């Protein structure tokens, strides 16, 4: 009788301990899993915001200055204005006309061209940040 009670107690204790260990392990693993995935999400969003910040405030200005010197519309406009002014304006007013035309070309069309290029650069970069990098990370995240 005593042996039976001892065996029952031992089995009960072992089962209880095993169940407790399993539950504790399960909860610990669950919290670790959740924590890791939350950390991955936080890291992804931090990366996206840093990337967008770099695109908008660094790449945008680099693109702006490149556009300012390379943009075709600025040079085309300046040359067209210059030749139109040279042939249309009188000799007395030619210099005034050329300066006005070049001023309009340089400060209107140049900025239009520059801002178009700037926004194209910015949106391409944001799209690359948000979809290119995250898609690659989400593939890793899904299969992890």
mmCIF file of C-alpha atoms in Angstrom:
data_model
loop_
_atom_site.group_PDB
_atom_site.id
_atom_site.type_symbol
_atom_site.label_atom_id
_atom_site.label_comp_id
_atom_site.label_asym_id
_atom_site.label_seq_id
_atom_site.Cartn_x
_atom_site.Cartn_y
_atom_site.Cartn_z
ATOM 1 C CA UNK A 1 0.000 0.000 0.000
ATOM 2 C CA UNK A 2 2.810 2.356 0.919
ATOM 3 C CA UNK A 3 4.624 1.554 -2.331
ATOM 4 C CA UNK A 4 1.507 2.329 -4.323
ATOM 5 C CA UNK A 5 1.056 5.670 -2.571
ATOM 6 C CA UNK A 6 4.734 6.508 -3.117
ATOM 7 C CA UNK A 7 4.503 5.635 -6.802
ATOM 8 C CA UNK A 8 1.310 7.692 -7.171
ATOM 9 C CA UNK A 9 2.858 10.664 -5.406
ATOM 10 C CA UNK A 10 6.031 10.401 -7.485
ATOM 11 C CA UNK A 11 4.061 10.164 -10.725
ATOM 12 C CA UNK A 12 1.845 13.095 -9.724
ATOM 13 C CA UNK A 13 4.839 15.210 -8.747
ATOM 14 C CA UNK A 14 6.673 14.322 -11.954
ATOM 15 C CA UNK A 15 3.627 15.089 -14.078
ATOM 16 C CA UNK A 16 3.043 18.372 -12.260
ATOM 17 C CA UNK A 17 6.680 19.377 -12.584
ATOM 18 C CA UNK A 18 6.745 18.402 -16.249
ATOM 19 C CA UNK A 19 3.520 20.282 -16.972
ATOM 20 C CA UNK A 20 4.784 23.327 -15.100
ATOM 21 C CA UNK A 21 8.110 23.245 -16.924
ATOM 22 C CA UNK A 22 6.342 22.875 -20.267
ATOM 23 C CA UNK A 23 4.008 25.798 -19.521
ATOM 24 C CA UNK A 24 6.835 27.968 -18.234
ATOM 25 C CA UNK A 25 8.946 27.133 -21.275
ATOM 26 C CA UNK A 26 6.002 27.753 -23.553
ATOM 27 C CA UNK A 27 5.314 31.194 -22.056
ATOM 28 C CA UNK A 28 8.992 32.128 -22.015
ATOM 29 C CA UNK A 29 9.375 31.025 -25.612
ATOM 30 C CA UNK A 30 6.216 32.878 -26.562
ATOM 31 C CA UNK A 31 7.460 36.088 -24.954
ATOM 32 C CA UNK A 32 10.871 35.709 -26.573
ATOM 33 C CA UNK A 33 9.207 35.064 -29.945
ATOM 34 C CA UNK A 34 6.925 38.082 -29.563
ATOM 35 C CA UNK A 35 9.777 40.244 -28.340
ATOM 36 C CA UNK A 36 12.028 39.247 -31.239
ATOM 37 C CA UNK A 37 9.317 39.928 -33.796
ATOM 38 C CA UNK A 38 8.383 43.238 -32.178
ATOM 39 C CA UNK A 39 12.051 44.179 -32.244
ATOM 40 C CA UNK A 40 12.210 43.248 -35.928
ATOM 41 C CA UNK A 41 9.175 45.430 -36.648
ATOM 42 C CA UNK A 42 10.654 48.336 -34.679
ATOM 43 C CA UNK A 43 13.963 47.930 -36.494
ATOM 44 C CA UNK A 44 12.197 47.871 -39.876
ATOM 45 C CA UNK A 45 10.243 51.053 -39.122
ATOM 46 C CA UNK A 46 13.322 52.810 -37.748
ATOM 47 C CA UNK A 47 15.197 51.870 -40.915
ATOM 48 C CA UNK A 48 12.336 53.114 -43.106
ATOM 49 C CA UNK A 49 12.179 56.468 -41.337
ATOM 50 C CA UNK A 50 15.960 56.905 -41.412
ATOM 51 C CA UNK A 51 16.015 55.979 -45.080
ATOM 52 C CA UNK A 52 13.188 58.383 -45.903
ATOM 53 C CA UNK A 53 14.883 61.112 -43.863
ATOM 54 C CA UNK A 54 18.130 60.597 -45.766
ATOM 55 C CA UNK A 55 16.256 60.579 -49.076
ATOM 56 C CA UNK A 56 14.265 63.677 -48.317
ATOM 57 C CA UNK A 57 16.915 65.832 -46.681
ATOM 58 C CA UNK A 58 20.196 64.635 -48.172
ATOM 59 C CA UNK A 59 19.384 62.978 -51.487
ATOM 60 C CA UNK A 60 16.852 65.680 -52.277
ATOM 61 C CA UNK A 61 19.428 68.458 -52.013
ATOM 62 C CA UNK A 62 22.073 66.497 -53.898
ATOM 63 C CA UNK A 63 19.521 65.833 -56.608
ATOM 64 C CA UNK A 64 18.499 69.491 -56.552
ATOM 65 C CA UNK A 65 22.040 70.732 -57.155
ATOM 66 C CA UNK A 66 22.704 68.123 -59.834
ATOM 67 C CA UNK A 67 19.484 69.151 -61.567
ATOM 68 C CA UNK A 68 20.405 72.778 -61.249
ATOM 69 C CA UNK A 69 23.576 72.251 -63.276
ATOM 70 C CA UNK A 70 22.555 69.407 -65.562
ATOM 71 C CA UNK A 71 18.874 70.027 -66.245
ATOM 72 C CA UNK A 72 18.302 70.384 -69.977
ATOM 73 C CA UNK A 73 15.320 72.711 -69.774
ATOM 74 C CA UNK A 74 17.385 75.428 -68.118
ATOM 75 C CA UNK A 75 19.976 75.555 -70.904
ATOM 76 C CA UNK A 76 17.418 75.210 -73.685
ATOM 77 C CA UNK A 77 15.376 77.997 -72.201
ATOM 78 C CA UNK A 78 18.388 80.260 -71.752
ATOM 79 C CA UNK A 79 19.599 79.759 -75.325
ATOM 80 C CA UNK A 80 16.114 80.219 -76.780
ATOM 81 C CA UNK A 81 15.635 83.372 -74.755
ATOM 82 C CA UNK A 82 19.022 84.680 -75.725
ATOM 83 C CA UNK A 83 18.524 84.151 -79.461
ATOM 84 C CA UNK A 84 14.936 85.421 -79.396
ATOM 85 C CA UNK A 85 16.039 88.528 -77.545
ATOM 86 C CA UNK A 86 18.958 89.093 -79.880
ATOM 87 C CA UNK A 87 16.763 89.025 -82.978
ATOM 88 C CA UNK A 88 13.579 90.594 -81.622
ATOM 89 C CA UNK A 89 14.784 93.331 -79.333
ATOM 90 C CA UNK A 90 16.171 96.559 -80.663
ATOM 91 C CA UNK A 91 19.840 97.437 -80.136
ATOM 92 C CA UNK A 92 18.910 100.002 -77.519
ATOM 93 C CA UNK A 93 16.919 97.580 -75.414
ATOM 94 C CA UNK A 94 18.709 94.367 -76.366
ATOM 95 C CA UNK A 95 20.715 94.059 -73.156
ATOM 96 C CA UNK A 96 17.716 94.780 -70.949
ATOM 97 C CA UNK A 97 15.639 92.280 -72.900
ATOM 98 C CA UNK A 98 18.343 89.609 -72.722
ATOM 99 C CA UNK A 99 18.766 90.087 -68.981
ATOM 100 C CA UNK A 100 15.019 89.937 -68.406
ATOM 101 C CA UNK A 101 14.690 86.806 -70.536
ATOM 102 C CA UNK A 102 17.647 85.106 -68.914
ATOM 103 C CA UNK A 103 16.367 86.074 -65.474
ATOM 104 C CA UNK A 104 12.970 84.555 -66.246
ATOM 105 C CA UNK A 105 14.553 81.445 -67.727
ATOM 106 C CA UNK A 106 17.031 80.905 -64.958
ATOM 107 C CA UNK A 107 14.747 81.576 -62.014
ATOM 108 C CA UNK A 108 11.454 80.208 -63.275
ATOM 109 C CA UNK A 109 12.203 77.289 -65.565
ATOM 110 C CA UNK A 110 15.290 76.300 -63.625
ATOM 111 C CA UNK A 111 13.315 75.982 -60.399
ATOM 112 C CA UNK A 112 10.458 74.187 -62.125
ATOM 113 C CA UNK A 113 12.913 71.691 -63.577
ATOM 114 C CA UNK A 114 14.789 71.459 -60.311
ATOM 115 C CA UNK A 115 11.696 70.761 -58.209
ATOM 116 C CA UNK A 116 10.341 68.207 -60.673
ATOM 117 C CA UNK A 117 13.662 66.378 -60.557
ATOM 118 C CA UNK A 118 13.822 66.750 -56.788
ATOM 119 C CA UNK A 119 10.388 65.228 -56.222
ATOM 120 C CA UNK A 120 11.054 62.410 -58.689
ATOM 121 C CA UNK A 121 14.262 61.585 -56.828
ATOM 122 C CA UNK A 122 12.520 61.810 -53.475
ATOM 123 C CA UNK A 123 9.592 59.566 -54.394
ATOM 124 C CA UNK A 124 11.806 56.999 -56.122
ATOM 125 C CA UNK A 125 13.966 56.860 -53.036
ATOM 126 C CA UNK A 126 10.991 56.602 -50.671
ATOM 127 C CA UNK A 127 9.492 53.841 -52.818
ATOM 128 C CA UNK A 128 12.815 51.970 -52.741
ATOM 129 C CA UNK A 129 13.036 52.378 -48.970
ATOM 130 C CA UNK A 130 9.515 51.279 -48.207
ATOM 131 C CA UNK A 131 9.045 48.463 -50.702
ATOM 132 C CA UNK A 132 12.447 47.204 -51.802
ATOM 133 C CA UNK A 133 14.100 46.788 -48.423
ATOM 134 C CA UNK A 134 10.999 45.839 -46.458
ATOM 135 C CA UNK A 135 9.987 43.160 -48.954
ATOM 136 C CA UNK A 136 13.379 41.540 -48.507
ATOM 137 C CA UNK A 137 13.094 41.756 -44.726
ATOM 138 C CA UNK A 138 9.542 40.476 -44.692
ATOM 139 C CA UNK A 139 10.647 37.403 -46.647
ATOM 140 C CA UNK A 140 13.168 36.709 -43.880
ATOM 141 C CA UNK A 141 10.576 37.574 -41.220
ATOM 142 C CA UNK A 142 7.875 35.282 -42.635
ATOM 143 C CA UNK A 143 10.173 32.282 -42.934
ATOM 144 C CA UNK A 144 11.827 32.867 -39.540
#
